[in-house]
Coordinates of C-alpha atoms in Angstrom, one line a residue:
X8 CA 0.9 12.2 4.7
X9 CA -2.7 11.5 5.9
X10 CA -1.8 9.4 8.5
X11 CA 2.5 8.4 8.0
X12 CA 2.6 4.8 10.7
X13 CA -0.2 3.0 8.0
X14 CA 1.5 4.1 4.8
X15 CA 4.7 2.5 6.1
X16 CA 2.5 -0.7 7.5
X17 CA 0.7 -0.9 4.0
X18 CA 3.5 -0.3 1.4
X19 CA 7.0 1.3 2.7
X20 CA 9.4 1.9 5.1
X21 CA 12.6 3.9 3.5
X22 CA 15.3 0.5 3.5
X23 CA 18.7 0.5 3.8
X24 CA 19.1 -1.1 0.2
X25 CA 23.4 -0.6 0.3
X26 CA 23.0 -2.3 3.3
X27 CA 21.5 -5.8 2.2
X28 CA 23.6 -5.6 -1.3
X29 CA 26.9 -5.4 1.2
X30 CA 25.9 -8.6 2.3
X31 CA 23.9 -9.9 -0.7
X32 CA 26.5 -12.2 -1.4
X33 CA 26.8 -13.8 2.4
X34 CA 22.7 -14.1 2.2
X35 CA 22.4 -16.4 -1.9
X36 CA 25.5 -18.8 -0.4
X37 CA 23.6 -19.8 3.1
X38 CA 20.1 -20.0 0.7
X39 CA 22.3 -22.4 -1.2
X40 CA 22.8 -24.6 1.7
X41 CA 19.2 -25.1 2.5
X42 CA 16.0 -27.5 1.3
X43 CA 14.2 -27.6 -1.4
X44 CA 12.8 -30.7 -0.6
X45 CA 11.7 -32.4 2.0
X46 CA 11.8 -31.3 5.6
X47 CA 8.7 -32.2 7.8
X48 CA 5.3 -32.7 6.6
X49 CA 2.2 -31.6 6.9
X50 CA 0.9 -33.8 9.0
X51 CA 3.7 -33.6 11.6
X52 CA 4.0 -32.1 15.3
X53 CA 5.8 -28.6 14.2
X54 CA 5.9 -25.0 15.0
X55 CA 5.4 -22.9 12.4
X56 CA 7.5 -18.9 13.3
X57 CA 5.2 -16.2 11.3
X58 CA 6.3 -12.4 11.3
X59 CA 3.9 -10.0 11.1
X60 CA 4.6 -6.6 10.3
X61 CA 2.8 -3.5 12.9
X62 CA -0.7 -3.8 13.2
X63 CA -1.4 -7.3 11.1
X64 CA 0.9 -8.8 13.0
X65 CA -0.9 -7.7 16.5
X66 CA -3.9 -9.2 14.9
X67 CA -2.5 -12.7 12.7
X68 CA -1.7 -14.8 16.5
X69 CA -5.6 -14.8 17.5
X70 CA -6.3 -15.8 13.5
X71 CA -3.8 -18.5 13.6
X72 CA -5.3 -19.5 17.7
X73 CA -8.8 -20.6 15.4
X74 CA -6.1 -22.0 12.8
X75 CA -4.2 -24.4 15.7
X76 CA -7.5 -25.3 16.8
X77 CA -8.6 -27.6 13.3
X78 CA -4.6 -28.4 13.5
X79 CA -3.4 -29.9 16.3
X80 CA -0.3 -31.0 16.0
X81 CA 1.1 -27.6 14.2
X82 CA 1.3 -24.6 16.9
X83 CA 2.0 -21.2 15.3
X84 CA 4.3 -18.6 16.7
X85 CA 3.5 -15.2 15.9
X86 CA 6.1 -12.3 16.1
X87 CA 4.7 -8.7 15.6
X88 CA 7.8 -6.6 13.8
X89 CA 6.8 -2.9 13.9
X90 CA 7.8 -1.3 10.5
X91 CA 9.7 0.6 11.9
X92 CA 12.6 -2.5 12.5
X93 CA 10.9 -4.8 9.3
X94 CA 13.0 -4.3 7.0
X95 CA 16.4 -4.5 9.1
X96 CA 15.4 -7.2 10.7
X97 CA 15.0 -9.0 7.7
X98 CA 17.6 -8.7 6.4
X99 CA 19.6 -9.2 9.5
X100 CA 17.7 -12.8 9.5
X101 CA 18.5 -13.6 5.5
X102 CA 21.8 -12.9 6.3
X103 CA 22.3 -15.6 9.6
X104 CA 19.5 -18.0 7.9
X105 CA 17.4 -17.6 10.2
X106 CA 14.7 -16.0 8.1
X107 CA 10.6 -17.2 9.9
X108 CA 9.0 -19.9 7.7
X109 CA 6.4 -17.4 6.9
X110 CA 6.5 -13.7 6.7
X111 CA 4.8 -10.9 5.4
X112 CA 6.5 -8.8 3.0
X113 CA 5.1 -4.9 1.2
X114 CA 5.7 -4.3 -2.5
X115 CA 8.5 -2.4 -1.9
X116 CA 10.8 -5.5 -0.3
X117 CA 9.8 -8.4 -3.1
X118 CA 12.5 -7.5 -5.5
X119 CA 15.4 -7.3 -3.0
X120 CA 14.7 -10.1 -1.4
X121 CA 14.1 -12.0 -4.1
X122 CA 17.1 -10.7 -5.5
X123 CA 18.6 -12.3 -2.0
X124 CA 17.6 -15.6 -3.0
X125 CA 16.3 -16.2 0.2
X126 CA 12.2 -16.9 -0.9
X127 CA 10.6 -19.9 -1.9
X128 CA 8.9 -20.0 -5.1
X129 CA 4.8 -19.4 -4.9
X130 CA 3.2 -23.1 -5.8
X131 CA 1.0 -22.0 -8.5
X132 CA -0.3 -25.1 -8.3
X133 CA -1.8 -24.2 -4.9
X134 CA -2.1 -20.8 -5.7
X135 CA -3.7 -19.4 -8.5
X136 CA -3.5 -15.3 -9.8
X137 CA -6.5 -16.2 -10.9
X138 CA -8.4 -15.7 -7.7
X139 CA -7.0 -12.5 -6.7
X140 CA -7.2 -8.8 -7.9
X141 CA -4.5 -8.1 -10.5
X142 CA -3.0 -5.5 -9.1
X143 CA -2.4 -7.2 -5.7
X144 CA -0.9 -10.7 -6.6
X145 CA 1.6 -8.2 -9.6
X146 CA 3.3 -7.1 -6.1
X147 CA 4.3 -10.7 -5.4
X148 CA 5.6 -10.9 -8.6
X149 CA 9.8 -10.7 -9.5
X150 CA 10.9 -11.8 -13.5
X151 CA 7.4 -13.4 -14.2
X152 CA 8.3 -15.7 -10.4
X153 CA 5.1 -15.3 -7.9
X154 CA 7.2 -15.1 -4.5
X155 CA 4.4 -13.7 -2.5
X156 CA 0.6 -14.4 -2.2
X157 CA -1.7 -11.8 -1.7
X158 CA -3.1 -11.3 1.7
X159 CA -4.8 -7.7 1.6
X160 CA -5.1 -5.3 0.0
X161 CA -5.1 -1.8 -0.5
X162 CA -4.9 1.7 -2.1
X163 CA -6.6 5.3 -2.0
X164 CA -9.3 6.8 -2.7
X165 CA -10.8 10.6 -1.6
X166 CA -12.7 11.1 1.5
X167 CA -14.1 14.4 1.5
X168 CA -17.0 16.6 3.4
X169 CA -20.7 16.3 1.8
X170 CA -22.3 19.0 4.0
X171 CA -19.1 21.6 3.6
X172 CA -19.8 21.0 -0.3
X173 CA -23.7 21.6 -0.6
X174 CA -22.5 25.0 1.5
X175 CA -20.3 25.8 -1.3
X176 CA -22.5 25.2 -3.5
X177 CA -21.7 21.0 -4.9
X178 CA -23.6 18.6 -4.4
X179 CA -22.0 15.4 -6.1
X180 CA -18.6 14.0 -5.6
X181 CA -15.4 15.3 -7.9
X182 CA -14.8 13.5 -10.6
X183 CA -12.5 14.5 -13.0
X184 CA -9.7 16.9 -11.9
X185 CA -11.4 19.9 -13.2
X186 CA -13.7 18.7 -10.2
X187 CA -11.8 18.2 -8.0
X188 CA -9.9 21.5 -8.4
X189 CA -13.5 23.2 -8.3
X190 CA -14.0 21.7 -5.1
X191 CA -11.1 22.2 -3.7
X192 CA -11.2 26.1 -4.5
X193 CA -15.4 26.0 -3.3
X194 CA -14.7 25.0 -0.2
X195 CA -12.3 27.7 0.3
X196 CA -14.3 30.3 -1.2
X197 CA -17.9 29.6 -0.5
X198 CA -17.4 26.9 2.7
X199 CA -14.9 29.3 3.8
X200 CA -12.3 26.1 4.6
X201 CA -8.8 27.2 5.4
X202 CA -7.8 24.4 3.1
X203 CA -9.2 23.1 -0.1
X204 CA -7.2 19.0 0.2
X205 CA -4.6 17.4 2.2
X206 CA -1.9 16.0 -0.3
X207 CA 1.6 15.9 1.1
X208 CA 4.0 17.9 0.6
X209 CA 7.1 16.6 1.2
X210 CA 9.3 14.0 2.8
X211 CA 9.3 9.9 2.8
X212 CA 7.0 7.9 0.8
X213 CA 5.6 11.8 -0.9
X214 CA 5.2 9.5 -3.8
X215 CA 2.6 7.8 -2.2
X216 CA 0.4 10.9 -2.6
X217 CA 1.6 11.7 -6.4
X218 CA 0.2 8.2 -7.3
X219 CA -3.1 8.5 -7.8
X220 CA -2.7 11.6 -10.6
X221 CA 0.7 10.1 -11.8
X222 CA -1.6 6.3 -12.4
X223 CA -4.3 8.6 -13.6
X224 CA -2.4 10.2 -16.3
X225 CA -0.7 7.8 -17.7
X226 CA 2.5 8.2 -15.9
X227 CA 4.7 6.0 -14.5
X228 CA 8.4 5.9 -12.7
X229 CA 10.0 3.3 -14.9
X230 CA 8.7 1.1 -17.4
X231 CA 6.6 -2.3 -16.7
X232 CA 9.3 -4.3 -16.9
X233 CA 11.6 -1.9 -14.8
X234 CA 14.5 -1.4 -17.0
X235 CA 13.9 1.8 -18.2
X236 CA 13.3 5.3 -16.3
X237 CA 10.0 7.4 -17.9
X238 CA 9.4 9.8 -14.5
X239 CA 10.0 12.8 -17.2
X240 CA 7.4 12.2 -19.7
X241 CA 4.5 14.2 -20.7
X242 CA 2.1 12.4 -18.7
X243 CA 4.4 12.6 -15.6
X244 CA 4.9 16.1 -16.0
X245 CA 1.3 16.9 -16.4
X246 CA 0.7 14.8 -13.0
X247 CA 3.1 16.5 -11.3
X248 CA 2.5 20.0 -12.8
X249 CA -1.4 19.3 -11.4
X250 CA -0.2 18.2 -7.8
X251 CA 2.0 21.8 -7.7
X252 CA -1.5 23.9 -8.3
X253 CA -2.8 22.4 -5.2
X254 CA 0.3 24.4 -3.4
X255 CA 1.0 27.5 -5.8
X256 CA -2.7 28.6 -5.8
X257 CA -2.6 27.8 -1.8
X258 CA -5.2 25.3 -1.8
X259 CA -3.1 22.7 0.5
X260 CA -0.4 23.0 3.0
X261 CA 3.6 23.7 2.3
X262 CA 4.2 22.2 5.0
X263 CA 3.4 19.1 7.7
X264 CA 4.3 18.1 10.3
X265 CA 5.3 13.9 11.3
X266 CA 3.2 12.9 12.7
X267 CA -0.3 14.9 11.8
X268 CA -3.8 13.5 11.7
X269 CA -5.6 14.4 9.1
X270 CA -8.8 13.6 10.5
X271 CA -8.9 16.0 13.7
X272 CA -8.8 18.7 10.8
X273 CA -11.0 17.1 8.5
X274 CA -13.4 17.3 11.7
X275 CA -12.9 20.7 12.4
X276 CA -13.3 21.4 8.9
X277 CA -10.4 22.7 8.4
X278 CA -9.0 20.4 5.7
X279 CA -12.8 19.3 4.0
X280 CA -10.7 16.2 1.6
X281 CA -7.9 14.1 1.3
X282 CA -6.5 10.9 -0.1
X283 CA -6.3 7.8 2.4
X284 CA -6.6 3.7 3.1
X285 CA -9.7 2.4 4.3
X286 CA -9.2 2.5 7.7
X287 CA -10.5 6.1 7.7
X288 CA -13.3 4.7 7.6
X289 CA -13.6 2.7 11.1
X290 CA -11.6 5.8 12.3
X291 CA -14.2 8.0 11.4
X292 CA -16.8 5.9 12.8
X293 CA -15.3 5.5 15.8
X294 CA -12.7 8.5 17.0
X295 CA -15.6 11.5 15.1
X296 CA -18.9 10.1 15.3
X297 CA -19.7 13.6 15.2
X298 CA -19.0 13.5 10.9
X299 CA -21.6 10.7 10.5
X300 CA -24.2 11.7 7.6
X301 CA -21.8 14.8 6.9
X302 CA -18.9 12.7 4.8
X303 CA -18.1 10.6 1.5
X304 CA -15.8 8.6 0.0
X305 CA -15.4 8.6 -3.5
X306 CA -12.9 7.1 -6.6
X307 CA -9.4 9.2 -7.7
X308 CA -10.6 12.0 -10.4
X309 CA -10.5 11.0 -13.3
X310 CA -7.7 12.4 -16.0
X311 CA -6.8 9.9 -18.5
X312 CA -8.5 7.6 -16.2
X313 CA -9.1 7.2 -12.4
X314 CA -7.0 4.7 -11.6
X315 CA -5.2 4.6 -8.2
X316 CA -2.3 3.3 -6.6
X317 CA -1.7 -0.4 -5.2
X318 CA -0.9 -1.5 -2.0
X319 CA -0.7 -4.5 0.6
X320 CA 1.0 -7.6 2.1
X321 CA 1.7 -10.4 0.4
X322 CA 3.1 -13.3 2.3
X323 CA 6.7 -15.6 2.2
X324 CA 8.0 -18.5 3.6
X325 CA 11.2 -18.9 3.6
X326 CA 14.0 -20.6 1.0
X327 CA 15.7 -22.4 4.4
X328 CA 12.1 -23.4 6.1
X329 CA 12.5 -27.1 7.1
X330 CA 8.4 -26.7 7.4
X331 CA 7.4 -25.9 4.4
X332 CA 4.3 -27.7 3.7
X333 CA 2.6 -26.7 6.9
X334 CA 3.0 -22.8 5.8
X335 CA 2.1 -23.2 2.8
X336 CA -1.1 -24.8 4.3
X337 CA -1.1 -21.8 6.9
X338 CA -0.6 -18.9 3.8
X339 CA -3.5 -21.1 2.2
X340 CA -5.6 -20.1 4.5
X341 CA -4.9 -17.3 5.4
X342 CA -5.7 -16.3 2.1
X343 CA -8.9 -18.4 1.5
X344 CA -12.4 -16.7 1.6
X345 CA -12.5 -17.9 5.0
X346 CA -9.2 -16.6 6.3
X347 CA -8.9 -13.7 4.2
X348 CA -13.3 -12.6 6.0
X349 CA -11.7 -13.8 8.7
X350 CA -9.1 -11.2 9.3
X351 CA -11.1 -8.5 7.4
X352 CA -13.3 -8.4 10.6
X353 CA -10.8 -8.3 12.8
X354 CA -8.2 -5.6 10.8
X355 CA -10.6 -3.9 8.8
X356 CA -7.7 -5.1 6.2
X357 CA -9.2 -5.4 2.2
X358 CA -9.1 -9.3 1.4
X359 CA -6.8 -9.9 -1.7
X360 CA -8.6 -12.8 -2.5
X361 CA -11.6 -11.5 -5.2
X362 CA -14.7 -14.2 -3.7
X363 CA -14.1 -12.6 0.2
X364 CA -15.8 -9.8 -1.3
X365 CA -19.1 -11.9 -2.9
X366 CA -21.1 -11.7 0.9
X367 CA -21.7 -9.9 4.4
X368 CA -20.6 -6.5 4.5
X369 CA -18.2 -6.3 1.6
X370 CA -20.4 -7.3 -0.8
X371 CA -23.7 -4.6 0.8
X372 CA -21.6 -1.5 2.0
X373 CA -21.8 1.4 -0.1
X374 CA -18.1 2.6 1.1
X375 CA -15.9 -0.7 0.8
X376 CA -17.9 -1.7 -2.5
X377 CA -16.1 1.7 -3.3
X378 CA -12.8 0.6 -2.2
X379 CA -13.5 -2.4 -4.2
X380 CA -14.2 -0.5 -7.5
X381 CA -10.9 1.6 -6.3
X382 CA -8.8 -1.4 -6.3
X383 CA -10.0 -3.1 -9.4
X384 CA -8.6 0.0 -11.0
X385 CA -5.1 0.1 -9.1
X386 CA -1.3 -0.4 -10.3
X387 CA 1.8 -1.0 -8.2
X388 CA 5.0 -0.7 -8.8
X389 CA 7.2 -2.2 -9.6
X390 CA 9.6 -5.4 -8.4
X391 CA 12.8 -3.8 -8.0
X392 CA 15.5 -4.5 -5.3
X393 CA 16.5 -0.6 -5.5
X394 CA 12.5 1.0 -5.7
X395 CA 13.2 2.8 -2.5
X396 CA 15.8 4.6 -3.8
X397 CA 14.5 4.8 -7.4
X398 CA 11.1 6.4 -5.8
X399 CA 13.0 8.9 -3.7
X400 CA 14.4 10.6 -6.0
X401 CA 10.5 11.3 -6.9
X402 CA 9.8 12.7 -3.1
X403 CA 12.8 14.6 -3.6
X404 CA 11.1 16.1 -7.8
X405 CA 7.8 16.1 -5.9
X406 CA 8.7 18.7 -3.3
X407 CA 10.7 20.7 -5.7
X408 CA 7.7 21.7 -6.7
X409 CA 5.8 22.5 -4.4
X410 CA 7.8 24.2 -2.5
X411 CA 7.8 26.4 -5.5
X412 CA 11.7 25.8 -6.4
X413 CA 11.3 24.4 -9.7
X414 CA 9.0 23.2 -12.5
X415 CA 7.8 19.9 -13.3
X416 CA 9.6 19.2 -15.8
X417 CA 13.1 20.3 -14.4
X418 CA 12.3 18.5 -11.8
X419 CA 11.5 14.7 -13.5
X420 CA 14.4 15.7 -15.9
X421 CA 16.4 15.4 -12.3
X422 CA 14.6 12.3 -10.9
X423 CA 15.0 11.4 -14.9
X424 CA 18.8 11.2 -14.9
X425 CA 19.1 9.7 -11.6
X426 CA 17.2 6.6 -12.1
X427 CA 18.7 5.8 -15.1
X428 CA 21.5 5.2 -13.4
X429 CA 20.6 3.3 -10.4
X430 CA 18.8 1.3 -13.6
X431 CA 22.2 1.0 -14.6

């Protein structure tokens, strides 16, 4: 994985669904005692509790201070929570009916916590699906009910060394799978790089590296309604076969150490191409200024389509909160065009509200517009309570292929059977 810690903030830290299930009954009973009406009105003096995860949690406190200036009756108490402990902390708080008024939640958690009955459905008279990128809204929807309001959106594009591509005789960005394979090969043979492409070979959430291949081929892990496993479809098999060839041909590393920083190898030229998210733009500019003018980004290469993964986070309100009116107002502020623009400036996270892209840097920067194009052509995973267990079966299948232990078909047939048992 190109940047493991950041990927965890975007979508998934492997959760302990079995442990969560064991306390589900207790949570549901507690939730039934919650107040769905009444509570403190938004104009009364009160304190809102908010949990923000990872780097976003650290930036949110400053945004909250700006909000407090125009809402002197409200104190916003932000608690940053590391993604490595976020799931267990949320589970424990849900079991004790002590969830914060507002919490940041990735798509991989949404199915689980909505099933536990601890999330307040989104007020769709205040928040409108049409205002957000479709994939970002869908991340907060479970069984046709929205539980999360999109806060920021994430996706993956291709970063590549343009100077080394020119040395290898290639002057255009890769547009298709064939183009990308040809560029990776040319990097090695004509430009003398050690590798052609960095994609994750194994480990937790390897599936995130695989999604651009899977979705572009027209494949999925489960059907759109989340009821049927489809991971061994011809499209998925073709995608994993293509993914595996980068390892069998020696174009990608078969093992990557934990905490691997792809930018060091990108700088040296050892790895001239990789998939990653928008934060890498500032990382390259700030920590590798010598690369100025030597790199570029492009949308994921096309197979049947050019579709990448959709990540990011939503904001949820606790069903037990006594401050739902004020919580709704704060979420409205955070997800407004102004709030989204402010948060982008503070964090670099891409706005989920489309109107935030209509002016300023977001509207004019070429690289950011590449991300916007990709966000508009991205797909999210279904919000299922057992999603982490389901996706781990695909992680295992990918590892079998990248390590040369199984064909894509046999590895995905095994994953299909295992996922079917999880779906019941």
